[in-house]
C-alpha cells in the first residue's frame, strides 16, 4: 500500500506557511498525539517552504541522539562544532552559536529548520536552537508529541508571540471519508467508513493501519466498485500496539471497570460508581483511559473507554468465560435498580442473550420491540428467534418475520409468516401478518402477484363496522403494493375511494387523543399516498401529507407491522424531488443516510443512497450519481435485496453512459438483465441508461424511440412526472418538436417547478427563442441542473450569433462554459459537437501542465498533495479528453487546444461520446 495522501489540514497548513514565511516570525510548533500526523504536516509545510525558495534543513531527535550534546544536529554540523560541545570546558553559548552559524548559515538568506520530536532534543541542542532563533535569520518548524515530558526551554518557544503553536486533533468526518477514498482508490461504503472512522478516532495513522489490516485479512473488499466490510475489523495491527501498553499494568478494581466498559460499552456513570466507587473512575479518567460525557438522550452522564482501540486492547485479554461472567453480573445489577429505564430492558436482554442465558419471554418480547423501534434488526432477530422458539404466537411470528425480512432472509421470512396463518390471533394481528408477508413477497422475493393475492384473500375477514379501521388499513396496504409495483395511478384510485377521514391525516395536536387503529390506518394511507401524489404531479399535496404523517407517527406508540418512521422521510424526499426542491431533497436524503449508517439500518442506507443517486441523475452529475449507485447496489447485494439493486444498476448505467464510460454502462445493463423477478417501482425511469448508451454510440433515432417508449409506459401507469422527464430527454437530443405539445399538457397538470422548467425548456429548444432559452437555463441553474442549463445557454448563444448579436452571443457562451464546469464531466451532444470547452478540471489542468513539462508522477503527487494513483487516473482522463495517447503528445495538445477567450480552458480534439470522462471522487 503506497503512502496515503495528505488531506484535511489545508486551513492549518496555509496559516502555518504564512507564519514561517513572515520574516518577523520565528516559526511554528506542531503539537499532537501519536499518529495524528505531526511529522507529515511538518514535511508538507517545509516542502511548501522549499518551493518558495527558502533553504531548509531537517533534524530528527530520538532517544539515542538525546544522549549526546548536539546529537540531533550532528549530520549538519562540522566536527569541530561537535567537539566544542562535548569537551571538558564549560559550554559557551556565544561561541557555540558562532561556530554553528558558520556551518548552518554563512548566508544572508533565511534558514528554516524542521525538527521532528523536538521534545527529545538535548539541552545543548535546545540552547543552539534558541540562539539561532534569537539571532533572527532562522525559523523553526518543530513537532512535539502530546502527553510526553518536555524541557521547560521548549515550552517557552510558543509562549511568546514570535512562534505559533499548531494543535493537530483528529480528522473530521469529511476528511476521513476523503482520505479513505483517496488512499484506497475508490468510494467507501458508509458502514465501512463509519467503522474505520470510529475505530481510528479520526487518527490518520490508526485509520491507515486499520484499513491495511482489514484489506490484508480480506474483510475490506471492493464490491461493485465500492470498498465494503465483509466482517469485523481486525485487531492485529501495529496501530493498536500504540495503546496496548496503557492498559497492561492496570490491576484490581480499575482493571475490572476497564473490562466492564470494553464488554458492555458506554455505561451510566452512576451504575459504575454504585459498584466500584468514585475513586476508581477518577483514577481511570486522570490516566486518560476513560472519558465522561453527558448523553442528552438518556439525561445521564456516561463513562466509556477513552479510545475505540482501547476496547480492542482490553477485549483481547478477556476469555469467553470471563466475558460472560461480566455480562451476567452487570445485567443483574442493572435489573435490580429501582428506577429502570426503557433502554435498561433492551440492554439487560441483550447482555443475557450474549452471555448464553435463557431470557424470560416477557422481557424478550419487550426488548425485541425496543430493538425494532431503534432499527437494530440484527438484535431484534436474535431476540425474536429466542422468543418464538420459547413461546410461538402469531405476534412473535410477525416480529420474527419482519426481522428476517429486514436482514435479507426472504425465504426464511416467508416460511415463518406463512406458517403463522394457522395460529390464533386478533384481527389486528391477522392484518399485521398479511401486511408483513405482502411486504416480504413484494420487496424481498419480487413476487407482486402473490403479495396482491394474499392481501385480496384477507379482505373478507374485515367486513363490518367493527373492523372499519383495519379494513381501511388493508386497502392502504393494497395501494402500497400497486405503488411499488409501478402502478401509482391505480394506487391513487384505490386510496381516493376511501372515506375522507382516512385520507385527511389528523393534525399533530398533542392534546387530542388518538384512536390507535384509526391512526395506523391514516399513517398507512400516507405511505403509498405521498408517493402516488408526487408521481402524479400533485407534489404540494404530497409534501404536506408526508410532513403530517411524520408528525402523527411520532405520537403513536411503535407496533409490529407498522411502516418505519424513516419511510415518511423517504417519501417526502421523493416529493421534494418531483417538486423541484432538489437542494432540500438532497439535504434530507443525506441526513437520512447519515442517521441510517449510524443506526446500522441497511434498508435506510440503501434507500437514502438511491435517493441521493436519483437527485444526482436529475442534475446530470454522473460522478455523484455513480458513487451513490455503487454504494446502494453493493449494500443491496450484501443482503440479496434484488429490487433496490435493480434500481441502482439502472442508475449506474445512466450515470456512466453520461460520463462516457461505455464499458461500465454496458456491464451494469448486463447485470440488470440478469436479475430475476419484477420490481416495478419507478420502472419507466430504467430506460434512461440504455437510451444514453445509444446517444453515446451516435444512435440518436433509437435513443429517441427508447425514451418515448419509457414515456408511454409512464403515461400508462400514472408516472406523470417521470413521463415529463423522459420527454424532456427526447428534446435534449433533438426530438423536441415531436413531444413539445405532450410535455406542455403534462406541465398543466403538475405543480412545482421541475416539470414546468422541463416543458419551458422543450418549447424554447423547438422555437429557438433566445429569451426563452435563457429563462429555461436560469430555472435549471437555480435547481443545480447545470448540464441542461449549459446546453440551453449554448443554443441561445448560437441563435444570438446567427442573429448578428455577437456581444450577447459571447456572453451566453461564457455562461455556458461556466455552467459546464459544474457537470462532473457529463457531456451531451449539444456540448460535445459544438466549439465549446472540454472540461479539463482545475486539478486536471494542474496535472497536465506539470506532466507536459516532464515532471514525473511522484513529484506531481508531492506538489499537488495527491497519491500517485490519483495522478495516474487524472492523466488517463486528460489523455482521453484531449485525444492523445501519452505524455509525448501532451504539450502540443495543450498548446493547440488553448481557448483564445479563456486561456484556462481547452477546446475538444475528440467529440465522440467516448471522449467524456469523469473527474475524481466527490465528497460525501
PDB file of C-alpha atoms in Angstrom, residues 658-801:
ATOM      1  CA  UNK A 658     -23.426  10.241 -19.353  1.00  0.00           C
ATOM      2  CA  UNK A 659     -19.741  10.221 -18.411  1.00  0.00           C
ATOM      3  CA  UNK A 660     -18.722   8.270 -21.498  1.00  0.00           C
ATOM      4  CA  UNK A 661     -17.735   5.087 -19.645  1.00  0.00           C
ATOM      5  CA  UNK A 662     -19.354   2.625 -22.017  1.00  0.00           C
ATOM      6  CA  UNK A 663     -17.690  -0.450 -20.542  1.00  0.00           C
ATOM      7  CA  UNK A 664     -19.199   0.125 -17.099  1.00  0.00           C
ATOM      8  CA  UNK A 665     -22.551   1.184 -18.562  1.00  0.00           C
ATOM      9  CA  UNK A 666     -22.823  -1.988 -20.644  1.00  0.00           C
ATOM     10  CA  UNK A 667     -21.835  -4.182 -17.696  1.00  0.00           C
ATOM     11  CA  UNK A 668     -24.447  -2.522 -15.488  1.00  0.00           C
ATOM     12  CA  UNK A 669     -27.118  -3.296 -18.090  1.00  0.00           C
ATOM     13  CA  UNK A 670     -25.937  -6.901 -18.305  1.00  0.00           C
ATOM     14  CA  UNK A 671     -26.102  -7.245 -14.519  1.00  0.00           C
ATOM     15  CA  UNK A 672     -29.540  -5.640 -14.517  1.00  0.00           C
ATOM     16  CA  UNK A 673     -30.865  -8.060 -17.128  1.00  0.00           C
ATOM     17  CA  UNK A 674     -29.631 -10.992 -15.020  1.00  0.00           C
ATOM     18  CA  UNK A 675     -31.904 -10.120 -12.082  1.00  0.00           C
ATOM     19  CA  UNK A 676     -34.899 -12.438 -11.983  1.00  0.00           C
ATOM     20  CA  UNK A 677     -38.305 -11.276 -10.810  1.00  0.00           C
ATOM     21  CA  UNK A 678     -40.135  -7.996 -11.185  1.00  0.00           C
ATOM     22  CA  UNK A 679     -39.669  -4.796  -9.229  1.00  0.00           C
ATOM     23  CA  UNK A 680     -41.825  -2.121 -10.783  1.00  0.00           C
ATOM     24  CA  UNK A 681     -41.097   0.895  -8.607  1.00  0.00           C
ATOM     25  CA  UNK A 682     -40.156   3.814 -10.900  1.00  0.00           C
ATOM     26  CA  UNK A 683     -39.831   1.258 -13.697  1.00  0.00           C
ATOM     27  CA  UNK A 684     -40.210   3.733 -16.615  1.00  0.00           C
ATOM     28  CA  UNK A 685     -37.036   5.534 -15.494  1.00  0.00           C
ATOM     29  CA  UNK A 686     -34.950   2.447 -16.211  1.00  0.00           C
ATOM     30  CA  UNK A 687     -34.866   3.308 -19.898  1.00  0.00           C
ATOM     31  CA  UNK A 688     -32.569   6.284 -19.195  1.00  0.00           C
ATOM     32  CA  UNK A 689     -29.382   4.210 -19.037  1.00  0.00           C
ATOM     33  CA  UNK A 690     -29.922   2.248 -22.301  1.00  0.00           C
ATOM     34  CA  UNK A 691     -31.032   5.434 -24.072  1.00  0.00           C
ATOM     35  CA  UNK A 692     -27.913   7.398 -23.116  1.00  0.00           C
ATOM     36  CA  UNK A 693     -25.752   4.473 -24.181  1.00  0.00           C
ATOM     37  CA  UNK A 694     -27.405   4.744 -27.587  1.00  0.00           C
ATOM     38  CA  UNK A 695     -26.794   8.509 -27.635  1.00  0.00           C
ATOM     39  CA  UNK A 696     -23.119   7.972 -26.909  1.00  0.00           C
ATOM     40  CA  UNK A 697     -22.944   5.474 -29.760  1.00  0.00           C
ATOM     41  CA  UNK A 698     -24.452   8.010 -32.168  1.00  0.00           C
ATOM     42  CA  UNK A 699     -27.721   6.059 -32.495  1.00  0.00           C
ATOM     43  CA  UNK A 700     -29.942   9.070 -31.892  1.00  0.00           C
ATOM     44  CA  UNK A 701     -33.109   7.708 -33.528  1.00  0.00           C
ATOM     45  CA  UNK A 702     -33.024   4.553 -31.417  1.00  0.00           C
ATOM     46  CA  UNK A 703     -32.376   6.634 -28.304  1.00  0.00           C
ATOM     47  CA  UNK A 704     -35.444   8.769 -29.017  1.00  0.00           C
ATOM     48  CA  UNK A 705     -37.521   5.635 -29.531  1.00  0.00           C
ATOM     49  CA  UNK A 706     -36.286   4.258 -26.205  1.00  0.00           C
ATOM     50  CA  UNK A 707     -37.140   7.445 -24.325  1.00  0.00           C
ATOM     51  CA  UNK A 708     -40.572   7.650 -25.955  1.00  0.00           C
ATOM     52  CA  UNK A 709     -41.314   4.010 -25.102  1.00  0.00           C
ATOM     53  CA  UNK A 710     -40.439   4.761 -21.490  1.00  0.00           C
ATOM     54  CA  UNK A 711     -42.658   7.848 -21.545  1.00  0.00           C
ATOM     55  CA  UNK A 712     -45.532   5.781 -22.933  1.00  0.00           C
ATOM     56  CA  UNK A 713     -45.131   3.265 -20.103  1.00  0.00           C
ATOM     57  CA  UNK A 714     -45.076   6.134 -17.622  1.00  0.00           C
ATOM     58  CA  UNK A 715     -48.296   7.518 -19.116  1.00  0.00           C
ATOM     59  CA  UNK A 716     -49.999   4.137 -18.936  1.00  0.00           C
ATOM     60  CA  UNK A 717     -49.123   3.626 -15.258  1.00  0.00           C
ATOM     61  CA  UNK A 718     -49.552   7.152 -13.905  1.00  0.00           C
ATOM     62  CA  UNK A 719     -45.907   8.255 -13.595  1.00  0.00           C
ATOM     63  CA  UNK A 720     -46.768  11.783 -14.759  1.00  0.00           C
ATOM     64  CA  UNK A 721     -43.570  13.483 -13.588  1.00  0.00           C
ATOM     65  CA  UNK A 722     -41.433  10.655 -14.960  1.00  0.00           C
ATOM     66  CA  UNK A 723     -43.210  10.956 -18.310  1.00  0.00           C
ATOM     67  CA  UNK A 724     -42.246  14.637 -18.406  1.00  0.00           C
ATOM     68  CA  UNK A 725     -38.630  13.769 -17.533  1.00  0.00           C
ATOM     69  CA  UNK A 726     -38.315  11.274 -20.372  1.00  0.00           C
ATOM     70  CA  UNK A 727     -39.961  13.582 -22.905  1.00  0.00           C
ATOM     71  CA  UNK A 728     -37.529  16.320 -21.929  1.00  0.00           C
ATOM     72  CA  UNK A 729     -34.670  13.895 -22.551  1.00  0.00           C
ATOM     73  CA  UNK A 730     -36.078  13.472 -26.068  1.00  0.00           C
ATOM     74  CA  UNK A 731     -35.941  17.242 -26.522  1.00  0.00           C
ATOM     75  CA  UNK A 732     -32.351  17.361 -25.300  1.00  0.00           C
ATOM     76  CA  UNK A 733     -31.211  15.024 -28.071  1.00  0.00           C
ATOM     77  CA  UNK A 734     -33.061  16.834 -30.834  1.00  0.00           C
ATOM     78  CA  UNK A 735     -36.592  15.429 -30.808  1.00  0.00           C
ATOM     79  CA  UNK A 736     -38.364  18.305 -29.110  1.00  0.00           C
ATOM     80  CA  UNK A 737     -40.769  19.040 -31.955  1.00  0.00           C
ATOM     81  CA  UNK A 738     -42.271  15.568 -31.573  1.00  0.00           C
ATOM     82  CA  UNK A 739     -43.036  15.917 -27.850  1.00  0.00           C
ATOM     83  CA  UNK A 740     -43.467  19.627 -27.055  1.00  0.00           C
ATOM     84  CA  UNK A 741     -47.276  19.617 -27.041  1.00  0.00           C
ATOM     85  CA  UNK A 742     -47.351  16.476 -24.924  1.00  0.00           C
ATOM     86  CA  UNK A 743     -44.968  17.772 -22.268  1.00  0.00           C
ATOM     87  CA  UNK A 744     -46.748  21.126 -22.074  1.00  0.00           C
ATOM     88  CA  UNK A 745     -50.011  19.275 -21.427  1.00  0.00           C
ATOM     89  CA  UNK A 746     -48.303  17.434 -18.575  1.00  0.00           C
ATOM     90  CA  UNK A 747     -46.994  20.697 -17.134  1.00  0.00           C
ATOM     91  CA  UNK A 748     -50.550  21.983 -16.972  1.00  0.00           C
ATOM     92  CA  UNK A 749     -51.421  19.026 -14.716  1.00  0.00           C
ATOM     93  CA  UNK A 750     -48.427  19.377 -12.380  1.00  0.00           C
ATOM     94  CA  UNK A 751     -47.458  21.842  -9.701  1.00  0.00           C
ATOM     95  CA  UNK A 752     -43.890  22.587  -8.669  1.00  0.00           C
ATOM     96  CA  UNK A 753     -41.010  23.955 -10.722  1.00  0.00           C
ATOM     97  CA  UNK A 754     -39.332  20.891 -12.239  1.00  0.00           C
ATOM     98  CA  UNK A 755     -41.954  19.761 -14.762  1.00  0.00           C
ATOM     99  CA  UNK A 756     -42.676  23.398 -15.624  1.00  0.00           C
ATOM    100  CA  UNK A 757     -38.976  24.002 -16.308  1.00  0.00           C
ATOM    101  CA  UNK A 758     -38.767  20.896 -18.482  1.00  0.00           C
ATOM    102  CA  UNK A 759     -41.774  21.949 -20.536  1.00  0.00           C
ATOM    103  CA  UNK A 760     -40.489  25.525 -20.925  1.00  0.00           C
ATOM    104  CA  UNK A 761     -37.053  24.311 -21.977  1.00  0.00           C
ATOM    105  CA  UNK A 762     -38.567  21.942 -24.532  1.00  0.00           C
ATOM    106  CA  UNK A 763     -40.620  24.787 -26.045  1.00  0.00           C
ATOM    107  CA  UNK A 764     -37.558  27.058 -26.075  1.00  0.00           C
ATOM    108  CA  UNK A 765     -35.438  24.463 -27.897  1.00  0.00           C
ATOM    109  CA  UNK A 766     -38.147  23.997 -30.507  1.00  0.00           C
ATOM    110  CA  UNK A 767     -38.723  27.726 -31.037  1.00  0.00           C
ATOM    111  CA  UNK A 768     -35.085  28.732 -30.795  1.00  0.00           C
ATOM    112  CA  UNK A 769     -36.084  31.897 -28.986  1.00  0.00           C
ATOM    113  CA  UNK A 770     -33.106  33.375 -27.156  1.00  0.00           C
ATOM    114  CA  UNK A 771     -35.096  34.810 -24.261  1.00  0.00           C
ATOM    115  CA  UNK A 772     -36.994  31.562 -23.718  1.00  0.00           C
ATOM    116  CA  UNK A 773     -33.764  29.563 -23.750  1.00  0.00           C
ATOM    117  CA  UNK A 774     -32.135  31.899 -21.234  1.00  0.00           C
ATOM    118  CA  UNK A 775     -35.180  31.758 -18.932  1.00  0.00           C
ATOM    119  CA  UNK A 776     -35.144  27.968 -19.107  1.00  0.00           C
ATOM    120  CA  UNK A 777     -31.429  27.914 -18.329  1.00  0.00           C
ATOM    121  CA  UNK A 778     -31.993  30.207 -15.347  1.00  0.00           C
ATOM    122  CA  UNK A 779     -34.625  27.836 -13.963  1.00  0.00           C
ATOM    123  CA  UNK A 780     -32.365  24.808 -14.282  1.00  0.00           C
ATOM    124  CA  UNK A 781     -29.359  26.612 -12.834  1.00  0.00           C
ATOM    125  CA  UNK A 782     -31.455  27.535  -9.792  1.00  0.00           C
ATOM    126  CA  UNK A 783     -32.149  23.815  -9.254  1.00  0.00           C
ATOM    127  CA  UNK A 784     -28.482  22.842  -9.703  1.00  0.00           C
ATOM    128  CA  UNK A 785     -29.095  21.211 -13.113  1.00  0.00           C
ATOM    129  CA  UNK A 786     -26.027  22.770 -14.717  1.00  0.00           C
ATOM    130  CA  UNK A 787     -25.703  20.482 -17.738  1.00  0.00           C
ATOM    131  CA  UNK A 788     -29.174  21.299 -19.068  1.00  0.00           C
ATOM    132  CA  UNK A 789     -28.527  24.959 -18.322  1.00  0.00           C
ATOM    133  CA  UNK A 790     -25.231  24.830 -20.222  1.00  0.00           C
ATOM    134  CA  UNK A 791     -26.953  23.217 -23.219  1.00  0.00           C
ATOM    135  CA  UNK A 792     -29.710  25.836 -23.331  1.00  0.00           C
ATOM    136  CA  UNK A 793     -27.255  28.685 -22.925  1.00  0.00           C
ATOM    137  CA  UNK A 794     -25.140  27.294 -25.746  1.00  0.00           C
ATOM    138  CA  UNK A 795     -28.168  27.047 -28.015  1.00  0.00           C
ATOM    139  CA  UNK A 796     -29.092  30.622 -27.070  1.00  0.00           C
ATOM    140  CA  UNK A 797     -25.534  31.756 -27.871  1.00  0.00           C
ATOM    141  CA  UNK A 798     -25.695  30.137 -31.299  1.00  0.00           C
ATOM    142  CA  UNK A 799     -29.032  31.780 -32.090  1.00  0.00           C
ATOM    143  CA  UNK A 800     -27.779  35.169 -30.886  1.00  0.00           C
ATOM    144  CA  UNK A 801     -24.697  34.774 -33.077  1.00  0.00           C
TER     145      UNK A 801
END
